[in-house]
Amino acid sequence: MGKLVVSLDGVVIKEVQITKDKTTLGRRPYNDIVIDNVEVSGLHARVLVFPGKFRGEVEDLGSTNGTALNFRRQF
């Protein structure tokens, strides 16, 4: 489907292949992508992929520090 590159302050933390239509990321172990960093909320964001479309969406799930996609903040 695609690849998610997670970075913080310009440093790549993780690169992950997206294989599901809905993928959650956050600090808690129940997320699909776990990011062990204090700036990441327990349930931080969700990546949505739409079958047959070139790109998906990133949705912030009420995180404390916000979420950025391609250096643009998502709310």
Coordinates of C-alpha atoms in Angstrom, one line a residue:
M1 CA 0.0 0.0 0.0
G2 CA 2.5 2.6 1.1
K3 CA 5.2 3.5 3.6
L4 CA 4.9 5.8 6.6
V5 CA 8.1 7.6 7.7
V6 CA 7.8 8.9 11.3
S7 CA 10.2 11.7 12.2
L8 CA 10.7 14.0 15.1
D9 CA 12.7 17.2 14.9
G10 CA 14.0 16.1 11.5
V11 CA 15.2 12.7 12.8
V12 CA 13.7 9.6 11.3
I13 CA 12.4 7.4 14.2
K14 CA 10.7 4.7 12.2
E15 CA 9.8 3.6 8.7
V16 CA 6.8 1.3 8.4
Q17 CA 5.0 -0.3 5.5
I18 CA 1.2 0.4 5.8
T19 CA -0.7 -2.8 5.1
K20 CA -4.2 -2.0 6.5
D21 CA -6.9 0.5 5.6
K22 CA -6.8 1.9 9.1
T23 CA -3.6 2.0 11.1
T24 CA -3.2 3.6 14.5
L25 CA 0.0 5.0 16.0
G26 CA 0.9 6.1 19.5
R27 CA 2.9 5.2 22.6
R28 CA 0.6 2.5 24.0
P29 CA 1.2 -1.2 23.0
Y30 CA -2.3 -1.7 21.5
N31 CA -1.4 0.6 18.5
D32 CA -0.5 -0.9 15.2
I33 CA 2.6 1.3 15.2
V34 CA 4.2 1.9 18.6
I35 CA 6.4 4.9 19.0
D36 CA 8.2 5.0 22.4
N37 CA 8.6 8.8 22.8
V38 CA 7.2 11.1 25.4
E39 CA 6.1 13.6 22.7
V40 CA 3.8 10.9 21.3
S41 CA 0.3 10.5 23.0
G42 CA -1.0 7.0 24.0
L43 CA -3.3 7.0 21.0
H44 CA -1.9 9.7 18.8
A45 CA -3.1 9.4 15.2
R46 CA -4.6 7.2 12.6
V47 CA -3.5 6.6 9.0
L48 CA -6.4 6.0 6.6
V49 CA -5.8 4.4 3.2
F50 CA -8.5 4.3 0.6
P51 CA -8.4 1.4 -1.8
G52 CA -7.8 2.4 -5.4
K53 CA -6.6 5.9 -4.5
F54 CA -3.0 7.2 -4.7
R55 CA -2.8 8.8 -1.3
G56 CA -4.4 8.4 2.1
E57 CA -5.0 10.7 5.1
V58 CA -3.6 11.2 8.6
E59 CA -6.0 12.0 11.3
D60 CA -4.9 13.4 14.7
L61 CA -6.8 11.6 17.5
G62 CA -6.7 14.5 20.0
S63 CA -3.0 14.2 20.8
T64 CA -1.4 16.7 23.1
N65 CA 1.3 17.8 20.7
G66 CA -0.5 17.6 17.4
T67 CA 0.3 15.7 14.2
A68 CA 2.1 16.9 11.1
L69 CA 2.0 15.4 7.6
N70 CA 4.7 16.5 5.2
F71 CA 5.6 19.2 7.8
R72 CA 2.0 20.6 7.9
R73 CA 0.1 20.3 11.1
Q74 CA -3.1 18.2 11.1
F75 CA -5.8 18.9 13.7

